[in-house]
Coordinates of C-alpha atoms and ligand atoms in Angstrom, one line a residue:
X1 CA -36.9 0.8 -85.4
X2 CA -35.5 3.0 -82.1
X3 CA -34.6 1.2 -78.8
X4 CA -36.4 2.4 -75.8
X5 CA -33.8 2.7 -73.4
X6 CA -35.6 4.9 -70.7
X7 CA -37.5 2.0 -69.1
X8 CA -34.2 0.2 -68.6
X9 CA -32.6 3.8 -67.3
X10 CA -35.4 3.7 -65.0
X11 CA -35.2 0.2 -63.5
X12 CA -31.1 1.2 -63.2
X13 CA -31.4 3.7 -60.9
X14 CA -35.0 2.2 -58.8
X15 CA -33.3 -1.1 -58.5
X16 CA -32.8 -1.7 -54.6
X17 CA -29.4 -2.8 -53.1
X18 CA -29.2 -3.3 -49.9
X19 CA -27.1 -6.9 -49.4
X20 CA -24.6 -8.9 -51.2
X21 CA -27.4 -10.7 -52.9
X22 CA -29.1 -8.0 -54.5
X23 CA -26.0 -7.0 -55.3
X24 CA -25.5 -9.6 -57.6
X25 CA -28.9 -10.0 -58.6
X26 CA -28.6 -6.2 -60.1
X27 CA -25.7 -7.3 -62.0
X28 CA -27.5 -10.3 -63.2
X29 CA -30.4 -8.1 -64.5
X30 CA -28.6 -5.3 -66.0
X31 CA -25.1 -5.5 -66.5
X32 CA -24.1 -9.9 -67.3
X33 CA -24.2 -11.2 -70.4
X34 CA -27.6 -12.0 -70.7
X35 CA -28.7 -8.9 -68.8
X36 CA -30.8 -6.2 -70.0
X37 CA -28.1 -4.3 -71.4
X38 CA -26.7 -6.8 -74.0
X39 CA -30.0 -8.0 -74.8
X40 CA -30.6 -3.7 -76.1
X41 CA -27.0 -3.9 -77.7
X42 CA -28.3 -7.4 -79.7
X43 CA -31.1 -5.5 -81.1
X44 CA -28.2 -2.7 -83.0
X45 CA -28.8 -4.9 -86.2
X46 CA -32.5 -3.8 -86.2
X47 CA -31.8 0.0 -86.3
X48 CA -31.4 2.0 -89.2
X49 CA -27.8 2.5 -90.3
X50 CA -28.1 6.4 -90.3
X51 CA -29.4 5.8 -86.8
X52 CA -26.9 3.7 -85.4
X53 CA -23.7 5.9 -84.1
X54 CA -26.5 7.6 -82.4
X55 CA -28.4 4.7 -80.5
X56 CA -24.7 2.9 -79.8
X57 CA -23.8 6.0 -77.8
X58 CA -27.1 5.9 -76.1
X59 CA -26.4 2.3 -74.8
X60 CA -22.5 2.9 -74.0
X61 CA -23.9 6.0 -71.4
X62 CA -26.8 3.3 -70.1
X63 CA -24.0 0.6 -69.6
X64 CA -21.8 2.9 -68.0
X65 CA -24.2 4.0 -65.6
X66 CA -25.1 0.3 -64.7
X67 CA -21.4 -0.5 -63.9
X68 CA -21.1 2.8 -61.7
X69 CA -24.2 2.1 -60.1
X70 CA -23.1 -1.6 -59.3
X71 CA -19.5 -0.3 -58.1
X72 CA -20.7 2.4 -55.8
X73 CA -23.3 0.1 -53.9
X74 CA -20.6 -2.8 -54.4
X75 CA -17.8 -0.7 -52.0
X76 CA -20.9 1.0 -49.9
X77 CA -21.5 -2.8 -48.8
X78 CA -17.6 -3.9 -48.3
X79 CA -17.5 -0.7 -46.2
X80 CA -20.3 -1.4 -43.9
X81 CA -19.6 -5.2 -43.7
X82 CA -16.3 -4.6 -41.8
X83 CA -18.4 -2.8 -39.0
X84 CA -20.7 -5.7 -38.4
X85 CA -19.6 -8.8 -36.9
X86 CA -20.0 -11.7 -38.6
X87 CA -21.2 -15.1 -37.3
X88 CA -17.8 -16.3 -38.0
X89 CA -16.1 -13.7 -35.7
X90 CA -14.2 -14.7 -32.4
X91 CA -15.3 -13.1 -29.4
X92 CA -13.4 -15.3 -26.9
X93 CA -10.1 -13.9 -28.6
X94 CA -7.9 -12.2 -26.2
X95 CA -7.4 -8.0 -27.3
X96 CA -4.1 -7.6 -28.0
X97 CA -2.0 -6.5 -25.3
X98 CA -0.7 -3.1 -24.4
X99 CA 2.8 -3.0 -23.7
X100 CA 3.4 -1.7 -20.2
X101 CA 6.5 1.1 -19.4
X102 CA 9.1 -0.3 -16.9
X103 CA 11.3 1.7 -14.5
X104 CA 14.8 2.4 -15.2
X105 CA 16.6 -0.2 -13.1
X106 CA 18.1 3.2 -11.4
X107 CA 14.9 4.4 -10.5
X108 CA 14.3 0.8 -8.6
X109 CA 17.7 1.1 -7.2
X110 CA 16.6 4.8 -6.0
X111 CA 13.9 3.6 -4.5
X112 CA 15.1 1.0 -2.7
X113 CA 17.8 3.1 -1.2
X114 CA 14.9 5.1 -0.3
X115 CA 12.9 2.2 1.4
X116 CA 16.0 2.0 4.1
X117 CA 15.8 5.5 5.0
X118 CA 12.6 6.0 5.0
X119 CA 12.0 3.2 7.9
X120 CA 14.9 5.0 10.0
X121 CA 13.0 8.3 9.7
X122 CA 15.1 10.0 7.1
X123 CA 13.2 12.4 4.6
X124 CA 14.4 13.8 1.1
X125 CA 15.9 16.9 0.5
X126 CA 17.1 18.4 -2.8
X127 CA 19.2 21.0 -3.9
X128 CA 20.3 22.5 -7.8
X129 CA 22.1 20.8 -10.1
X130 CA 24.6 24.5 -10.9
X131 CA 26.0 25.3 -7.4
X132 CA 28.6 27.9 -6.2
X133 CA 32.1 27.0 -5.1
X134 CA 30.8 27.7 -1.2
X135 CA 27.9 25.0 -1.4
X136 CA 30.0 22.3 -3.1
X137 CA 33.5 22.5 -1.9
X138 CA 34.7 25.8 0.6
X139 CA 31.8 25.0 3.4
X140 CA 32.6 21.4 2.7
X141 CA 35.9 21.8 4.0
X142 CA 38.0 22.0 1.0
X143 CA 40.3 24.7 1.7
X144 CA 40.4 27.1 -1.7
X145 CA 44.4 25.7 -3.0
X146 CA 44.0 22.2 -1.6
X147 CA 44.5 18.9 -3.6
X148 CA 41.2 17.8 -2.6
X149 CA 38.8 19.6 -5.0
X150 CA 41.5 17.7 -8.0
X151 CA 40.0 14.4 -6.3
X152 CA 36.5 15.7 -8.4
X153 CA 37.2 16.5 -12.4
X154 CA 34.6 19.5 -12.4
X155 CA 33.0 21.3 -14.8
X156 CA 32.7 24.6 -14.4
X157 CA 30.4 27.2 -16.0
X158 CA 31.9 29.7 -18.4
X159 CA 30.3 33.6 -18.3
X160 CA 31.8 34.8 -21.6
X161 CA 34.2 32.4 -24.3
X162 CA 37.3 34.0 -22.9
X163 CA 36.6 33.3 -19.5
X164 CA 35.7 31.0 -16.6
X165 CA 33.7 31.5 -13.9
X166 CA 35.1 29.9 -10.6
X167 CA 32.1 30.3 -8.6
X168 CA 29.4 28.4 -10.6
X169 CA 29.9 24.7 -11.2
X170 CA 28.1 21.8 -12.0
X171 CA 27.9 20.0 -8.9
X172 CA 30.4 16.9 -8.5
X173 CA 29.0 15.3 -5.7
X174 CA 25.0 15.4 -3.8
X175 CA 26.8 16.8 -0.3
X176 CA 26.3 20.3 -1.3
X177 CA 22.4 19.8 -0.4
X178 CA 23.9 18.9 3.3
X179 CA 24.8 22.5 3.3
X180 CA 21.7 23.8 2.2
X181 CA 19.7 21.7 4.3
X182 CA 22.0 22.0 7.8
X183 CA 21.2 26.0 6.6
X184 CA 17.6 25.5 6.3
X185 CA 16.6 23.2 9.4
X186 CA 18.2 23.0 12.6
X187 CA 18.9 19.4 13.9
X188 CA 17.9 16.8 14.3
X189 CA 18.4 16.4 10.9
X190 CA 17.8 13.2 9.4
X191 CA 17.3 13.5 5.3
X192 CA 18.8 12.1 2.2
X193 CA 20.0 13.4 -0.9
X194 CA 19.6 12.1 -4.2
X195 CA 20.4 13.5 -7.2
X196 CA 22.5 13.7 -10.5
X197 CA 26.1 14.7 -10.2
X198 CA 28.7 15.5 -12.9
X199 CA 32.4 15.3 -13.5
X200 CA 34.6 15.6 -16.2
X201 CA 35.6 12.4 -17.2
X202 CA 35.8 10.7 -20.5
X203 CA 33.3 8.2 -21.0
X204 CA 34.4 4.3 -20.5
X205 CA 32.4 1.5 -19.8
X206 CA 33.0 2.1 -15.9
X207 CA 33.3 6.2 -16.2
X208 CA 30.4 9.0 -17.3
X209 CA 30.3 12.9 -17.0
X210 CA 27.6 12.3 -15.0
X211 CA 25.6 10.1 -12.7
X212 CA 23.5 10.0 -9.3
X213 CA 24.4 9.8 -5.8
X214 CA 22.3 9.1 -2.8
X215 CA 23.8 10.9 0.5
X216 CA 22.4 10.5 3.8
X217 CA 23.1 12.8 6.9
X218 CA 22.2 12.5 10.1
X219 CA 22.8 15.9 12.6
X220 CA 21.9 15.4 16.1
X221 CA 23.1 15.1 19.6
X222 CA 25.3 12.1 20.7
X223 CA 25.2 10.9 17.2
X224 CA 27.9 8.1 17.4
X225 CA 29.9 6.1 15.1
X226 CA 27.9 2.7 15.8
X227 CA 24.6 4.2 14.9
X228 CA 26.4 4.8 11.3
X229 CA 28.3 1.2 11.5
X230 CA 24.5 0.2 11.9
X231 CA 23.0 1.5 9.6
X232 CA 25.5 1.3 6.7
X233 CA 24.9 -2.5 7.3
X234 CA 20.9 -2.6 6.9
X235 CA 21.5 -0.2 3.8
X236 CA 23.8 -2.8 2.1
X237 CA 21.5 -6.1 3.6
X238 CA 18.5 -4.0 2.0
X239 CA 19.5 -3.2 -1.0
X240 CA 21.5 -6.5 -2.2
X241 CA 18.8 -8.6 0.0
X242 CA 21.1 -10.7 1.5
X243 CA 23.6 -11.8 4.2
X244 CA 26.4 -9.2 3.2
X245 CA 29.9 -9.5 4.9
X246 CA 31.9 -6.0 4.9
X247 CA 34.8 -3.9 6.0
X248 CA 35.2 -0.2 7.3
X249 CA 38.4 0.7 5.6
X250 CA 39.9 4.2 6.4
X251 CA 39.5 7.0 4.3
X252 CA 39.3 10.9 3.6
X253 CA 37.0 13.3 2.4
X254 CA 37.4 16.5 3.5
X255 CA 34.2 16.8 5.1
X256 CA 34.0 13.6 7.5
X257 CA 36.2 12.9 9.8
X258 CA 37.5 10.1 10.4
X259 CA 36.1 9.2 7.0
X260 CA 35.9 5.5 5.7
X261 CA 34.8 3.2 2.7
X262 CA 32.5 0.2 2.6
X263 CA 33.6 -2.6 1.1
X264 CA 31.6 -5.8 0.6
X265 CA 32.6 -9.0 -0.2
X266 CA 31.5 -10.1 -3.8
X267 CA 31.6 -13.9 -5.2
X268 CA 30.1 -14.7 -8.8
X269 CA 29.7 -18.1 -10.0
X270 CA 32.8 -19.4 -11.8
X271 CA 34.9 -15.8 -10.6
X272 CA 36.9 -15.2 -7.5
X273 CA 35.3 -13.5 -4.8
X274 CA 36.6 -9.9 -4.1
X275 CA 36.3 -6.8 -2.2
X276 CA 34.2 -4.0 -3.9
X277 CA 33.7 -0.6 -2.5
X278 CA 30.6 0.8 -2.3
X279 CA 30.4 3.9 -0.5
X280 CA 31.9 6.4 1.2
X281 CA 31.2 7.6 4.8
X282 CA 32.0 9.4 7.9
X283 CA 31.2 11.7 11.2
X284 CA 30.5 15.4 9.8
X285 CA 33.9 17.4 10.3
X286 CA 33.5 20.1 12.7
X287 CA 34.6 22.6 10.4
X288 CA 31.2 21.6 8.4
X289 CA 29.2 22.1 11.2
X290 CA 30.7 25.8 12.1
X291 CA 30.4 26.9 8.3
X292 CA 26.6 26.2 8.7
X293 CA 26.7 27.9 12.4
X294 CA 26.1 24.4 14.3
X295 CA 27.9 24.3 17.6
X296 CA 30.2 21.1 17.3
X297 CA 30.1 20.9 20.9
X298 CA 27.0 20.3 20.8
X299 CA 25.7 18.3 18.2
X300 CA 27.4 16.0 16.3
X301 CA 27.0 14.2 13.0
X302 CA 27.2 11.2 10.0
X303 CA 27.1 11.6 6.6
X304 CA 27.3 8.6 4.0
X305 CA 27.1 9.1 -0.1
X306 CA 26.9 6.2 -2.9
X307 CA 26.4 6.2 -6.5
X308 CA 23.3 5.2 -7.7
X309 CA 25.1 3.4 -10.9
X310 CA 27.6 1.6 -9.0
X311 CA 24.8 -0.1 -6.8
X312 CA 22.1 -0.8 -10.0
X313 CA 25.4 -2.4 -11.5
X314 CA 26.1 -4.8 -8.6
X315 CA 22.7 -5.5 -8.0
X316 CA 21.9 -6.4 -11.9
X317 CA 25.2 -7.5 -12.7
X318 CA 25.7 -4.5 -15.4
X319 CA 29.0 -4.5 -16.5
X320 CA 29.0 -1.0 -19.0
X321 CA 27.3 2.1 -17.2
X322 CA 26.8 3.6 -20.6
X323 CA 23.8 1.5 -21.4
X324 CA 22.3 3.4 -18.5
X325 CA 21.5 6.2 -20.6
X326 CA 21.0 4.6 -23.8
X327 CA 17.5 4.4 -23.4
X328 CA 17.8 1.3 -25.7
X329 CA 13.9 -0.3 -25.4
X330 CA 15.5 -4.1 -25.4
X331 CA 17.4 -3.3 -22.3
X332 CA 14.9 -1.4 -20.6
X333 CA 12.1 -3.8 -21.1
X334 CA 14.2 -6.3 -18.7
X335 CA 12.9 -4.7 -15.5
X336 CA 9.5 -5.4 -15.5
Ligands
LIG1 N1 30.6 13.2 -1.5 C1 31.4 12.0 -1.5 C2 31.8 11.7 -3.0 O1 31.2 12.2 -3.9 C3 30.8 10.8 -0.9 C4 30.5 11.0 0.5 C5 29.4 11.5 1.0 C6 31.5 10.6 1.4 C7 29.2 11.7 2.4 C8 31.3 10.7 2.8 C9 30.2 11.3 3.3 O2 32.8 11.0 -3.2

């Protein structure tokens, strides 16, 4: 007796799935125990022996084809399930949330810096980061052999391995943009000057070969020491938003004169209070004013410069400047 095998081929590959159920009802029909399949392998005994290699191979390829057919539609369905939603499904869940960039606490220092100059009238100017010996210390009063330019660790720019280039430096402090604003614009001036700075220094939890500085100057007639008293006070009030008591203590820099330093008075919990500078200030020097051909009879002039780092550090209570430019996430994240 032969098995007929094509009706069953047939019904295979007409059978329709479309859901979970027919799923299983096609492997029911063909491919269980009691499916179509075994029920043609139970009739093997009825087949001729000479006949039987034959008709086994025959039912392996129709049993093989059942179980491909059933494990294609099977991973169809599980692919097209995940796109519908289900009745258990959520739709009140929240999406998850997106995490949101900060600023760098500097940049929120910056900018509050800039809040207080921007309500006196004062708008930004900027200047490159390489400079020449003219821009950041000879029209800045530093005469070429004096101790002064030691008081700033510079780095200066080499043109060839054997030699170094005096003239181009990496600018130690923001006042050389005083320079190229005062030859720019005639006064009134009224701009500040932020901007990275560098000096060679080793790198401590309080030192850094580089960091920012914010410098204000003000060029006009009659521009007196009280309007720079003045505002020196709403600039600290500002930016620590408080009550701050002070003291002018004298100074030099080789471009203000007379020159002083801000100190406030700083009391932590559980520390003694004490005096910490600030910044650094002054009336332009009249030699500063010639250099940029500004009559010094005439007009007159304060200039005031503090680092960016110092101030974030106070106002945060940061105690290593390094983490500053670790761009470590966990510290970042802080200043939402
Ligand atoms: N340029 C000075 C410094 O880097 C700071 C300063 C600026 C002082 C303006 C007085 C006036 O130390």
């Amino acid at each position: 007796m032969k098995i007929d095998t094509e009706s069953t081929r047939k019904a295979i590959r007409d059978f329709e799935i479309n859901s979970a159920e027919s799923l299983e009802q096609f492997r029911l029909t063909f491919i269980s125990r009691k499916g179509k399949v075994a029920e043609l392998f139970s009739k093997m005994g009825t087949i001729a022996a000479d006949e039987r290699a034959e008709a086994g191979k025959v039912l392996n390829e129709l049993k093989n084809e059942a179980q491909a057919r059933f494990d294609e539609a099977k991973q169809k369905l599980e692919a097209s399930v995940t796109s519908v939603r289900t009745a258990t499904d959520d739709i009140t869940l929240q999406p998850p949330v997106r995490p949101v960039g900060s600023f760098h606490p500097l940049t929120l220092t910056l900018e509050e810096i800039k809040k207080v100059f921007f309500r006196l009238g004062f708008s930004i100017a900027e200047g490159p980061e390489i400079e020449d010996d003219f821009h950041n210390f000879t029209s800045l009063n530093f005469p070429p052999e004096h101790p002064a330019r030691d008081m700033q660790d510079t780095f200066y720019i080499h043109k060839d391995e054997n030699s170094i280039d005096n003239d181009l430096l990496l600018r130690t402090h923001t006042s050389p943009v005083q320079i190229r604003k005062m030859l720019e614009q005639r006064p009134p001036i009224r701009s500040i000057m932020p901007g990275r700075v560098y000096r060679n220094e080793s790198v401590t939890y309080k030192s850094y070969f580089l960091f920012h500085q914010v410098e204000a100057l003000y060029v006009d007639k009659n521009v007196n020491f009280a309007e720079l008293k003045e505002t020196l006070v709403m600039l600290a009030e500002m930016v620590f938003n408080r009550k701050v008591k002070y003291r002018l203590r004298p100074s030099f820099f080789p471009f203000t004169e007379p020159s002083l330093e801000m100190d406030i008075w700083w009391e932590q919990p559980g520390k003694e209070g004490r005096w910490l500078e600030i910044l650094g200030a002054g009336m332009v020097h009249p030699n500063v004013l010639r250099s940029v051909d500004i009559d010094p009879e005439v007009y007159s002039g304060f200039a005031l410069g503090m680092g960016v780092e110092r101030m974030a550090s106070l106002r945060y209570g940061i105690e290593d400047i390094r983490i500053f430019y670790d761009n470590d996430i966990r510290f970042l994240e802080q200043f939402q």
